[in-house]
PDB file of C-alpha atoms in Angstrom:
ATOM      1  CA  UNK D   1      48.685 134.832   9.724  1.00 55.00           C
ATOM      2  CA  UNK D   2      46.786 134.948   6.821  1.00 60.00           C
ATOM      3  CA  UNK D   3      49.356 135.724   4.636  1.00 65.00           C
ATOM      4  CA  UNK D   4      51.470 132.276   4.314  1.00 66.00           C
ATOM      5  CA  UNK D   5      53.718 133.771   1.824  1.00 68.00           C
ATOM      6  CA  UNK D   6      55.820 136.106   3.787  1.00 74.00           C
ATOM      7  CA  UNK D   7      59.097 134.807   4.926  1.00 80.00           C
ATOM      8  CA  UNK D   8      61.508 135.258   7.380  1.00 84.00           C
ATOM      9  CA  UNK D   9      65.033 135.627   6.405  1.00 86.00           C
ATOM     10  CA  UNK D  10      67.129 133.203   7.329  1.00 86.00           C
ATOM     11  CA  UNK D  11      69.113 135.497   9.544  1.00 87.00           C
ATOM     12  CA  UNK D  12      66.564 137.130  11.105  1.00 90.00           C
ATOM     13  CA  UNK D  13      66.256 133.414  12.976  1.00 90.00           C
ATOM     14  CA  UNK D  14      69.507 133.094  13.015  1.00 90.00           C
ATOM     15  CA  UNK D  15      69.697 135.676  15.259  1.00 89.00           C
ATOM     16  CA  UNK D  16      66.836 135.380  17.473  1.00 90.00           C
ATOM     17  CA  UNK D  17      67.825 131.565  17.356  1.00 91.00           C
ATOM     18  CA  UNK D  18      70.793 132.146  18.999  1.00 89.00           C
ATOM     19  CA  UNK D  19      70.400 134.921  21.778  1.00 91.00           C
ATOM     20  CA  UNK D  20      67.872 132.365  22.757  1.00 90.00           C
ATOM     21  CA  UNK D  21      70.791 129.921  23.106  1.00 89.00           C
ATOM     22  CA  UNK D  22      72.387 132.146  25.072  1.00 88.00           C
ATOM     23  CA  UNK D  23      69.732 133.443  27.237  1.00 90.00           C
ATOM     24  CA  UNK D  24      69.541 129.709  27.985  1.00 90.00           C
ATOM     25  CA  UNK D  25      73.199 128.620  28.583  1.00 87.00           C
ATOM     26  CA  UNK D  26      73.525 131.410  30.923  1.00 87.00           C
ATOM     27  CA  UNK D  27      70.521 128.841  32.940  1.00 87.00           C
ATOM     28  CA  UNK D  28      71.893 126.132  32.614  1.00 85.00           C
ATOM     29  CA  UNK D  29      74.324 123.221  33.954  1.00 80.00           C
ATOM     30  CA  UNK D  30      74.867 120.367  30.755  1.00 78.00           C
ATOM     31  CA  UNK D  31      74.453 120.519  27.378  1.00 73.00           C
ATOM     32  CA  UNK D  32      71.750 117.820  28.143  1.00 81.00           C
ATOM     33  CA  UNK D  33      69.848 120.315  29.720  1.00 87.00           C
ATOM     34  CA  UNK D  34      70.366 123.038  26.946  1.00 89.00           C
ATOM     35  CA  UNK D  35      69.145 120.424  24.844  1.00 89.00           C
ATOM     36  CA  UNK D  36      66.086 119.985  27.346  1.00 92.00           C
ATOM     37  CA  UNK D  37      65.377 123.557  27.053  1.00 92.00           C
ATOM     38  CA  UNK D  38      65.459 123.985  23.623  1.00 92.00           C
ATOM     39  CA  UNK D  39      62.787 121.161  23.540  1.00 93.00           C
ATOM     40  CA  UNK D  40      60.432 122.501  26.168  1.00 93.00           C
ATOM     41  CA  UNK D  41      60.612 126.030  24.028  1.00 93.00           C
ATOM     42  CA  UNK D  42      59.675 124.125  20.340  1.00 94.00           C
ATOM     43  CA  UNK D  43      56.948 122.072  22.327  1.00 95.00           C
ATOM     44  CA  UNK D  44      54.966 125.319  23.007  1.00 94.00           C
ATOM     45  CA  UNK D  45      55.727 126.441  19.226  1.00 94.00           C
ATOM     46  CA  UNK D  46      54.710 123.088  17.756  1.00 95.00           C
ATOM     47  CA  UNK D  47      50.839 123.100  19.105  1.00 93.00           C
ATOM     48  CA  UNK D  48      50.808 126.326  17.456  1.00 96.00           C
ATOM     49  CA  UNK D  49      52.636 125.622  14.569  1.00 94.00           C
ATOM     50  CA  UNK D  50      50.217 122.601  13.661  1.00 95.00           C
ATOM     51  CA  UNK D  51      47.304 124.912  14.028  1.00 95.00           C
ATOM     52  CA  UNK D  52      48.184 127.647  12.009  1.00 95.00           C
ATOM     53  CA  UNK D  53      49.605 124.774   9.075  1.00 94.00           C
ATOM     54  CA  UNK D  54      46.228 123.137   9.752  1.00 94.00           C
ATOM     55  CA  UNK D  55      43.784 126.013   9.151  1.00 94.00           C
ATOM     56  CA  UNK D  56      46.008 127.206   6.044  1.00 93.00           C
ATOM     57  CA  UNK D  57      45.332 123.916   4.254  1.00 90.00           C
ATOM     58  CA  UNK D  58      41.575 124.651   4.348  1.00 90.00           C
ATOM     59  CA  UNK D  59      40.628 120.893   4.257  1.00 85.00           C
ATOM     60  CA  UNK D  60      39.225 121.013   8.003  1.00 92.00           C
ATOM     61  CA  UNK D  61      40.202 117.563   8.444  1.00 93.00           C
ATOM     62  CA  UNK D  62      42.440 116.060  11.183  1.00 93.00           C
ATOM     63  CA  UNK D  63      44.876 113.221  10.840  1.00 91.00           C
ATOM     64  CA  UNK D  64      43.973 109.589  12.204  1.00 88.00           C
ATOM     65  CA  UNK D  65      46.623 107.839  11.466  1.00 90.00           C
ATOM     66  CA  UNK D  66      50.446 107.868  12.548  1.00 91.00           C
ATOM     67  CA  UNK D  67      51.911 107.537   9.487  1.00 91.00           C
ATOM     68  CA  UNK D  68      49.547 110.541   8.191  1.00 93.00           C
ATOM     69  CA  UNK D  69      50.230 112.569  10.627  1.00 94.00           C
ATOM     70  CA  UNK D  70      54.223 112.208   9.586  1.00 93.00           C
ATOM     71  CA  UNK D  71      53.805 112.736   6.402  1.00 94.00           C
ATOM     72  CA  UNK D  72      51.457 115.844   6.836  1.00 94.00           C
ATOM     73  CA  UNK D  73      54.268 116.659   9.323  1.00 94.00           C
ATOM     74  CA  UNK D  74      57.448 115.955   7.282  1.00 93.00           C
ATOM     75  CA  UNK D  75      56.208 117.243   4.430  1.00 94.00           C
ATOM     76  CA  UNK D  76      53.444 120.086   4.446  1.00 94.00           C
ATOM     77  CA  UNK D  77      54.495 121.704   8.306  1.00 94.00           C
ATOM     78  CA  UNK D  78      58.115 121.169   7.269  1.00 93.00           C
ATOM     79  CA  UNK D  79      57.065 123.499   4.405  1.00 92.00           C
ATOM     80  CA  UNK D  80      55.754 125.942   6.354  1.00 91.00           C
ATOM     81  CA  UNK D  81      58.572 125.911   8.892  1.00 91.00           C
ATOM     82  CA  UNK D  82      61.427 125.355   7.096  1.00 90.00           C
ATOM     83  CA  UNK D  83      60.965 126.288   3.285  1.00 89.00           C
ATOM     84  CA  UNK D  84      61.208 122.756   2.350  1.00 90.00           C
ATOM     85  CA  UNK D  85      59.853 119.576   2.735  1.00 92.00           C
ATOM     86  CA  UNK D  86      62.208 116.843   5.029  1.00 91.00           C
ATOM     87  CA  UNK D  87      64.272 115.463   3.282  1.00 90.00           C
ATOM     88  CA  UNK D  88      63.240 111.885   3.724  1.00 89.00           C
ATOM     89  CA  UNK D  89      60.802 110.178   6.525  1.00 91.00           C
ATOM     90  CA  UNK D  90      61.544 106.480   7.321  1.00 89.00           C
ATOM     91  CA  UNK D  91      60.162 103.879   9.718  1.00 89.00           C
ATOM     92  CA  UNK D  92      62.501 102.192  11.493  1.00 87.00           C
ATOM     93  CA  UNK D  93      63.452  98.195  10.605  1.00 86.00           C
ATOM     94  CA  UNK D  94      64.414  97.198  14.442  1.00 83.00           C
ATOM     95  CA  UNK D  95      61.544  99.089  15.976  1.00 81.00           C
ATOM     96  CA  UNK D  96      58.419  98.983  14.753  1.00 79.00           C
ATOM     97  CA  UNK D  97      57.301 102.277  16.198  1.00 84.00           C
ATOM     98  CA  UNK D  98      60.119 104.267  16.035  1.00 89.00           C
ATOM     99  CA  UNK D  99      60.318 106.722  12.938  1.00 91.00           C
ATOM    100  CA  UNK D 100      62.840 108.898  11.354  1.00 90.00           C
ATOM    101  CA  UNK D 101      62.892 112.155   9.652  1.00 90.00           C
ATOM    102  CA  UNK D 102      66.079 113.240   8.142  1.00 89.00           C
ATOM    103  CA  UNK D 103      66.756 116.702   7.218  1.00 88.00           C
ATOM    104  CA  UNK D 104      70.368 117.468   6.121  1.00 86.00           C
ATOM    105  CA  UNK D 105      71.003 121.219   7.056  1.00 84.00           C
ATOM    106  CA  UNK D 106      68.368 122.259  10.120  1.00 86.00           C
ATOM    107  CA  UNK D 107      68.152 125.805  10.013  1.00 86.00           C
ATOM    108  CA  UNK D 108      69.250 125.656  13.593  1.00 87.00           C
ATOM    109  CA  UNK D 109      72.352 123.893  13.608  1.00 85.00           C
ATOM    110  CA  UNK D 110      73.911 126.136  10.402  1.00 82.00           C
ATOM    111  CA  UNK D 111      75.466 128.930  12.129  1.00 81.00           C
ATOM    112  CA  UNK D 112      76.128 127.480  15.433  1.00 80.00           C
ATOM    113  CA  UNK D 113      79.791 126.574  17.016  1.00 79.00           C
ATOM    114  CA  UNK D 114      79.824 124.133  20.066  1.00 78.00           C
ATOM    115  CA  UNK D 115      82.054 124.982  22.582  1.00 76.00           C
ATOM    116  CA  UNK D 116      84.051 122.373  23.911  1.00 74.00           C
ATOM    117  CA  UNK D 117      82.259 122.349  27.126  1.00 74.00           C
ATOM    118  CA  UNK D 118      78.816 121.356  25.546  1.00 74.00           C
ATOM    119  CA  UNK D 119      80.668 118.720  23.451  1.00 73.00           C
ATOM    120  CA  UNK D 120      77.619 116.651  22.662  1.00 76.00           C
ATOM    121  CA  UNK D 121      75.004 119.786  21.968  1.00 81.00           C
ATOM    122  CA  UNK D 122      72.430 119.420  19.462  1.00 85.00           C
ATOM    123  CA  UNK D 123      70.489 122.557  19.094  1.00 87.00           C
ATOM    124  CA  UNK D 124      67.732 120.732  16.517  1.00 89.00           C
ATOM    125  CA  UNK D 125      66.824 119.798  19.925  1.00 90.00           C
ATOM    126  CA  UNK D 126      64.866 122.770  19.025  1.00 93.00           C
ATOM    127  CA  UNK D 127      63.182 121.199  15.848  1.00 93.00           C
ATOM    128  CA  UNK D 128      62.676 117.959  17.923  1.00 93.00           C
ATOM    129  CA  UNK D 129      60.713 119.817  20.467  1.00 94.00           C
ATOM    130  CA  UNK D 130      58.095 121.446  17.838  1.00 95.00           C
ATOM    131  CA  UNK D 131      58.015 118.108  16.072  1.00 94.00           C
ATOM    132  CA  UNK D 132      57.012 116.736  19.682  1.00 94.00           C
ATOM    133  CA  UNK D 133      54.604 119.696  20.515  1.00 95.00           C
ATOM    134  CA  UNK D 134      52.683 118.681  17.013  1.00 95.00           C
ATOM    135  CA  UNK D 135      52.001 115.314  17.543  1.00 95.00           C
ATOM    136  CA  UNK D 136      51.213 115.295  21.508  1.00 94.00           C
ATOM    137  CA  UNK D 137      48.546 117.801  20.955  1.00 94.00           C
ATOM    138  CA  UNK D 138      47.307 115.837  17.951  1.00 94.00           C
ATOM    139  CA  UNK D 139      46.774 112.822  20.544  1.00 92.00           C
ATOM    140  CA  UNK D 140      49.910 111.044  19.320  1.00 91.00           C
ATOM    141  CA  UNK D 141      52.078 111.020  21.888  1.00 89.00           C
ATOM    142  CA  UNK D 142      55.730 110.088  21.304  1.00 90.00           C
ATOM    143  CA  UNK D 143      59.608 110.980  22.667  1.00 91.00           C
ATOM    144  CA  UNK D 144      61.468 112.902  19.538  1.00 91.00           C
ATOM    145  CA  UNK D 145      65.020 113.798  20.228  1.00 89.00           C
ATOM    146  CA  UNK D 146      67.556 114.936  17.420  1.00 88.00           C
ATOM    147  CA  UNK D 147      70.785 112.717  16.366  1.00 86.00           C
ATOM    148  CA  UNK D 148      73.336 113.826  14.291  1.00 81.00           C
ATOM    149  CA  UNK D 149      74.439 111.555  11.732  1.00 76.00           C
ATOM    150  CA  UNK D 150      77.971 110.163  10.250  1.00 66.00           C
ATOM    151  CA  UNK D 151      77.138 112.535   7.178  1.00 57.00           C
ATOM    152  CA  UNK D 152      76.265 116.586   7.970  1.00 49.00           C
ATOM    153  CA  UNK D 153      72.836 115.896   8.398  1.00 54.00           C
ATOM    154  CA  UNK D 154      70.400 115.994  11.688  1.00 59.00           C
ATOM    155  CA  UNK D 155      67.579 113.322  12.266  1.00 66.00           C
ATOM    156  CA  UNK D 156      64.844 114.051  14.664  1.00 66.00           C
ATOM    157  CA  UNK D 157      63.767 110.294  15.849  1.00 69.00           C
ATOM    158  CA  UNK D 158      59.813 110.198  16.823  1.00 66.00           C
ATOM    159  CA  UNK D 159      58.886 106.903  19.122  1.00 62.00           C
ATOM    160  CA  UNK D 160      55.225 107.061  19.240  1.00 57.00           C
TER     161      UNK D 160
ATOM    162  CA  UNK Z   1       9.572 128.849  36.168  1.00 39.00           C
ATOM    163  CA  UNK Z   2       9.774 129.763  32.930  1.00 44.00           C
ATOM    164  CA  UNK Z   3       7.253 129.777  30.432  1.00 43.00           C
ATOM    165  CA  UNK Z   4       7.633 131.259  27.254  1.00 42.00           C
ATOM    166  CA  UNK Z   5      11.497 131.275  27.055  1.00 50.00           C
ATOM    167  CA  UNK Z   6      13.633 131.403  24.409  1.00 58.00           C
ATOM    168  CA  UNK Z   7      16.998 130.030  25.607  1.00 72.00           C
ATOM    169  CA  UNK Z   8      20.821 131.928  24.336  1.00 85.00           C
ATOM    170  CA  UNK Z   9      22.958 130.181  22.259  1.00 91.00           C
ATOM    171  CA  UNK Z  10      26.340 129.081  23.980  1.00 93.00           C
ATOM    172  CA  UNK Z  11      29.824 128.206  23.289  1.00 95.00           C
ATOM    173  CA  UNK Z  12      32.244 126.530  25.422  1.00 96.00           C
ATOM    174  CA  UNK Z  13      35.611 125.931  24.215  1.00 97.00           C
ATOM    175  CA  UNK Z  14      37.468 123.409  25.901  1.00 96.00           C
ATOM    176  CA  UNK Z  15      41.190 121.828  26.310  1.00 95.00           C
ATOM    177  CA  UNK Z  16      42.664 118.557  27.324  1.00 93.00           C
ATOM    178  CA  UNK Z  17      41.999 119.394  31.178  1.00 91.00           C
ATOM    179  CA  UNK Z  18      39.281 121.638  31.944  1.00 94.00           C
ATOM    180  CA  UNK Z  19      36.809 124.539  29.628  1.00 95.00           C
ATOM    181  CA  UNK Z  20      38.532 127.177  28.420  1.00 97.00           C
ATOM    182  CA  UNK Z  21      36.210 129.808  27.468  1.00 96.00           C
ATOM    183  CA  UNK Z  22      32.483 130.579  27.434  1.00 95.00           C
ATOM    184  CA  UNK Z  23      30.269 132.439  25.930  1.00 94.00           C
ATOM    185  CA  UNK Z  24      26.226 133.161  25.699  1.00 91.00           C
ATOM    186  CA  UNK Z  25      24.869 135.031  22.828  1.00 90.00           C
ATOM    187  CA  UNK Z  26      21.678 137.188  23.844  1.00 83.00           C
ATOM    188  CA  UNK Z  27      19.454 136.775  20.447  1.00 68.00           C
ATOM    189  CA  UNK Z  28      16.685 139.442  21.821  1.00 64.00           C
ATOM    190  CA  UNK Z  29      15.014 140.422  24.891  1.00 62.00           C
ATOM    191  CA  UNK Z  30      14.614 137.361  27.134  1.00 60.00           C
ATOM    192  CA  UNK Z  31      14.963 136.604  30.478  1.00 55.00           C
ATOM    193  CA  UNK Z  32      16.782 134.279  32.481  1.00 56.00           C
ATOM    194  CA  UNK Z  33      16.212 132.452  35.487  1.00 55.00           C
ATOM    195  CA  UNK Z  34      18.699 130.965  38.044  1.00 52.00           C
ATOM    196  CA  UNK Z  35      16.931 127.473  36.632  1.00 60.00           C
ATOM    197  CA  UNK Z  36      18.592 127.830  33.539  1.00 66.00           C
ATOM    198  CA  UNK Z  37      21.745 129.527  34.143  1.00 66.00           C
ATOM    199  CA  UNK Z  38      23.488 126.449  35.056  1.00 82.00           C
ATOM    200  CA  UNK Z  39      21.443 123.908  32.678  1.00 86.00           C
ATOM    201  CA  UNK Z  40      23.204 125.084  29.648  1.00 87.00           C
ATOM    202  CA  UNK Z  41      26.573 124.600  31.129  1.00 87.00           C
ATOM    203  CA  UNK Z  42      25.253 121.161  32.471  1.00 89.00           C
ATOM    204  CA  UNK Z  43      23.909 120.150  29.255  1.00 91.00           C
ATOM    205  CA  UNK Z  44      26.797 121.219  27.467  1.00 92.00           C
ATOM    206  CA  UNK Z  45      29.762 119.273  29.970  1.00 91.00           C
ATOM    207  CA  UNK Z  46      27.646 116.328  29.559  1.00 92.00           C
ATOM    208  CA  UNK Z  47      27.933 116.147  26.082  1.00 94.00           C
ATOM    209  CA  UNK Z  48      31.424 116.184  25.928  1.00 94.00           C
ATOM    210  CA  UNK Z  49      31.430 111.940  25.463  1.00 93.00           C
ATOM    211  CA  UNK Z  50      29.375 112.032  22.798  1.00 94.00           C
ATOM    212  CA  UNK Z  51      31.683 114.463  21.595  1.00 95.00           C
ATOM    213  CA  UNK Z  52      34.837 112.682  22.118  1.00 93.00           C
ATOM    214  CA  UNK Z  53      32.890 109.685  20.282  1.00 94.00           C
ATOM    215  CA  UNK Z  54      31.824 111.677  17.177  1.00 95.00           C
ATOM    216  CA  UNK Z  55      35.703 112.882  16.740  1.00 94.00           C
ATOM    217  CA  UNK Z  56      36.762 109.504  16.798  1.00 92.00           C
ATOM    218  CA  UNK Z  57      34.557 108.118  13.267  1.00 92.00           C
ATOM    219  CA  UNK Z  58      35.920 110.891  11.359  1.00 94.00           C
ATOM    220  CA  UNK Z  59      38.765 112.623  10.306  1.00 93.00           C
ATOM    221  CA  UNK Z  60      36.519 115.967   9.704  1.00 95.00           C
ATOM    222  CA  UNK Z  61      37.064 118.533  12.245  1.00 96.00           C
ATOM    223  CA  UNK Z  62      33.227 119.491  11.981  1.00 96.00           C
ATOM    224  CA  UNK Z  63      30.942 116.559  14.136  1.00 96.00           C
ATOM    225  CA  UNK Z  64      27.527 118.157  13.164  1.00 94.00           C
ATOM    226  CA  UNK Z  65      25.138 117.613  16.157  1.00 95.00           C
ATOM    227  CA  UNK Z  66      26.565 115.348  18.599  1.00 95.00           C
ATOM    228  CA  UNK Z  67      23.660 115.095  21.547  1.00 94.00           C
ATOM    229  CA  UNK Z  68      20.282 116.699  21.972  1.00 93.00           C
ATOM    230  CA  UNK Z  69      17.988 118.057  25.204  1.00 90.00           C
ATOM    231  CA  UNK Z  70      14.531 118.854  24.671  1.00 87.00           C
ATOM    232  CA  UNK Z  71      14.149 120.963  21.920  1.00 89.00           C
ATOM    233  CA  UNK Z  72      18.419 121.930  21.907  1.00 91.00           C
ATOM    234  CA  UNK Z  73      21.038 120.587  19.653  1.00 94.00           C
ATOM    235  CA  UNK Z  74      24.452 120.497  20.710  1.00 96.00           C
ATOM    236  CA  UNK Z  75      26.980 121.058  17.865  1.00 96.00           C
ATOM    237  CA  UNK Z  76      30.580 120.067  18.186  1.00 97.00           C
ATOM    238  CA  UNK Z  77      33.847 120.781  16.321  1.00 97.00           C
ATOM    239  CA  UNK Z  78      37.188 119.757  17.162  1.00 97.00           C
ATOM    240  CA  UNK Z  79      40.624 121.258  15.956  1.00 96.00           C
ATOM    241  CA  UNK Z  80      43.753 119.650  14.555  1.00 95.00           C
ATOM    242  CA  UNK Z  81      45.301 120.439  18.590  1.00 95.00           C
ATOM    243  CA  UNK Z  82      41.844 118.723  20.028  1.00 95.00           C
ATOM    244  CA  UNK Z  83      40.464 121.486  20.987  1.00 97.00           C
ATOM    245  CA  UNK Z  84      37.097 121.475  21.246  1.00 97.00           C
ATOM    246  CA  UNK Z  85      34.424 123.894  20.618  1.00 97.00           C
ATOM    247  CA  UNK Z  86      30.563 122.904  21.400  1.00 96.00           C
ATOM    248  CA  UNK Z  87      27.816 125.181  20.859  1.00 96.00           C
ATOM    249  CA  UNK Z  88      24.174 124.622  22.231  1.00 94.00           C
ATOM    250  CA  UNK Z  89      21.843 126.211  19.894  1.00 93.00           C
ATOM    251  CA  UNK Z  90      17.987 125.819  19.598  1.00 91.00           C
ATOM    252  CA  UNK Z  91      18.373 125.845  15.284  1.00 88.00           C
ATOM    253  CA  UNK Z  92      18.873 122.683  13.440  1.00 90.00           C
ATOM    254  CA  UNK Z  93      20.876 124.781  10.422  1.00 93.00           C
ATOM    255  CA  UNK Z  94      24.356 122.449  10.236  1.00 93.00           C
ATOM    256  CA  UNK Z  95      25.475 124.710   7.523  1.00 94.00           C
ATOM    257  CA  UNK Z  96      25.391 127.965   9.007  1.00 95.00           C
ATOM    258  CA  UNK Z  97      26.454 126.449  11.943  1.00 96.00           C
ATOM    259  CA  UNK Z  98      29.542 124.830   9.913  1.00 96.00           C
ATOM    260  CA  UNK Z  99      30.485 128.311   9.003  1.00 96.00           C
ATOM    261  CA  UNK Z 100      29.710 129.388  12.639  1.00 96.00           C
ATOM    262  CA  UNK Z 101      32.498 126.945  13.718  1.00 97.00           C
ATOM    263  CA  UNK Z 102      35.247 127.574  11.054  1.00 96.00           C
ATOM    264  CA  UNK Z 103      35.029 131.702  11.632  1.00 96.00           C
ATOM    265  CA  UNK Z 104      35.615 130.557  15.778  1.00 97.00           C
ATOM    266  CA  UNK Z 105      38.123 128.992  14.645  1.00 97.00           C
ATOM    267  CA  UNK Z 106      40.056 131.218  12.877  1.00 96.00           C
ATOM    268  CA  UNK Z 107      39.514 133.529  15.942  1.00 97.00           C
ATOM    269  CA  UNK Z 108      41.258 131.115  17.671  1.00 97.00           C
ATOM    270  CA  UNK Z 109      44.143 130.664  16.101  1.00 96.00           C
ATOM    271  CA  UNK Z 110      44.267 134.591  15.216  1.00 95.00           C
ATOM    272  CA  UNK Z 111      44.864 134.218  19.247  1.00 96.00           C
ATOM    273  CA  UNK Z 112      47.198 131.517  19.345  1.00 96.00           C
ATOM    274  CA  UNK Z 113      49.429 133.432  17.260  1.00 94.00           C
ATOM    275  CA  UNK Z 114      49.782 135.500  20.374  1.00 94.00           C
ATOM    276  CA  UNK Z 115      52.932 134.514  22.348  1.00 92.00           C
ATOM    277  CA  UNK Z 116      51.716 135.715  25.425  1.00 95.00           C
ATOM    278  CA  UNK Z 117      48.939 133.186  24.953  1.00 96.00           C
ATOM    279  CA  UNK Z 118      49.480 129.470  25.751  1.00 95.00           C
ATOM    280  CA  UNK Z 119      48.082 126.791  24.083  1.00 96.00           C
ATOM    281  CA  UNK Z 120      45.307 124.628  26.011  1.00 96.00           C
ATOM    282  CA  UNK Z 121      45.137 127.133  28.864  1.00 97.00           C
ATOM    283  CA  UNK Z 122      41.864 129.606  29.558  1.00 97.00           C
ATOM    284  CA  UNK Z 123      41.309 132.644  27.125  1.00 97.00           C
ATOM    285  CA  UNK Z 124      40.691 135.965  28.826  1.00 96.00           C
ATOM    286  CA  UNK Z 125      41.075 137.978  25.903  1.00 95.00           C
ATOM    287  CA  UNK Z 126      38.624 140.564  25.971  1.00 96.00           C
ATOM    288  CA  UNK Z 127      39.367 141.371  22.070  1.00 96.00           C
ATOM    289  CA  UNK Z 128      38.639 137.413  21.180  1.00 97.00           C
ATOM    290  CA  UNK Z 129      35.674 137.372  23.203  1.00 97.00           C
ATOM    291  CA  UNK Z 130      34.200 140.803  21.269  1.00 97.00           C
ATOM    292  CA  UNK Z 131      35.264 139.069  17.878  1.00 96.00           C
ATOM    293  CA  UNK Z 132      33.168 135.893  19.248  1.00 97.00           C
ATOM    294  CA  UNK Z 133      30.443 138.025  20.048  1.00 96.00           C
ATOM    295  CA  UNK Z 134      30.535 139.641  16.605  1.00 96.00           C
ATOM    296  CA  UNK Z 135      30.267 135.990  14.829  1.00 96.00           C
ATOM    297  CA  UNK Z 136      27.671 134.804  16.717  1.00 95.00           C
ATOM    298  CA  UNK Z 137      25.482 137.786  15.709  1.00 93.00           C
ATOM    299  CA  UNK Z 138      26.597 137.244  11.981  1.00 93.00           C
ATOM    300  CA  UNK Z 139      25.553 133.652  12.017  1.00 91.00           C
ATOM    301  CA  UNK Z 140      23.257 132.248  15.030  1.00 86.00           C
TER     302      UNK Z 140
END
């Protein structure tokens, strides 16, 4: 924990990534509720996600605001998580409390195949669920769910 | 009842729903009557407005001393997940008990790393309570 340099490879993920998948389709009826269950499992690693991102920053300050909490989100737990910061965060023009964070390659969509029968699977579902984890237990409740967009990239929407 | 009485420190973590953990830290030979088992715990729940109050003027996570009873402060703290740690203490050091607070913390989220332990539900980890216990003699 203390040690916020040490990685995990990429494929050491992949692979736990996706016997969860399995483990999980084996449960399971729709895509829609693989999709579910990918969520529920990245709301219980979000809480403790934001924690551990917190108490690394040493500021011992909490966010008040909903467009600080996305950034600190997007940019410094996306760090943490992913390597990287997202690749953009945007408010929405129609909806005034609907945000977006894009992020072009999710770590968990790069080495997964859909199979025809889950036609509409988007296992950032995943990413979407720690994204929601963070912010409910931060007292900013909101629904996040992961689109896929025209161009390869994946876009977990928050409505708070 | 009681007369001259020194009373423990305590710390009660609590979650969205109900107290998660609770401690007392002995600082010497004392007793304790049935009077005061329950007043700390008492004194302590009814805090926990004042608390929620105090977390909402600041963005720190430390609140500093939130309520008072007799001659007791009540200290609060709350973490980035709203969690929130209170500790009745007799001292009026906010300093030591700052660094009190941010060592609990870490204890906690040494625990949350766990997987087999679930954020917001009650800690029964007899290896976080001993590390508790440990802080609380380094700093109250």
């Amino acid at each position: 924990m203390r040690d916020a340099d040490r990685h995990v490879s990429r494929s050491a993920f992949a692979y736990l990534f996706s016997e969860m998948v399995q483990y999980h389709t084996s449960r399971i009826r729709s895509a829609g509720e693989l999709e579910l269950k990918l969520h529920e499992v990245g709301q219980r690693v979000g809480a403790k996600t934001l924690e551990l991102v917190t108490i690394r920053e040493k500021l011992m300050k909490r966010e008040s605001g909903v467009i600080e909490m996305l950034q600190f989100v997007s940019s410094t737990c996306w760090k943490s998580l992913f390597g990287k910061v997202a690749d953009s965060l945007e408010r929405s023009t129609d909806c005034g409390n609907e945000y977006m964070i894009h992020e072009f390659e999710p770590i968990t969509n790069c080495f997964v195949s859909i199979p025809t029968d889950l036609g509409h699977l988007n296992c950032a579902a995943y990413i979407a669920g720690i994204l929601a984890g963070m912010l409910d237990c931060a007292h900013f409740p909101a629904v996040v769910s992961a689109h896929a967009m025209p161009a390869p990239d994946s876009e977990p929407h928050c409505y708070a | 009842s009681p007369t001259n009485h020194r009373t423990m420190p305590m710390l009660l973590i609590v979650g969205s729903r109900e107290p998660l953990y609770e401690a007392e830290f002995s600082t010497g030979p004392q007793s304790k009557t049935e009077d005061t088992a329950h007043l700390n715990q008492f004194i302590l729940h009814s805090a926990m407005d004042m608390v929620d109050d105090a977390a909402q003027s600041t963005n720190n996570m430390y609140l500093r001393i939130v309520d008072r009873f007799n001659d007791q402060n009540v200290f609060a703290f709350v973490t980035a997940g709203n969690i929130r740690f209170l500790l009745l203490h007799e001292g009026r050091n906010e300093e030591q008990v700052k660094a009190f607070f941010q060592e609990v913390y870490e204890a906690y989220v040494k625990l949350l790393m766990n997987p087999f332990y679930s954020y917001d539900t009650p800690i029964c980890s007899t290896s976080f309570d001993q590390r508790i216990q440990a802080i609380a003699r380094r700093y109250l």
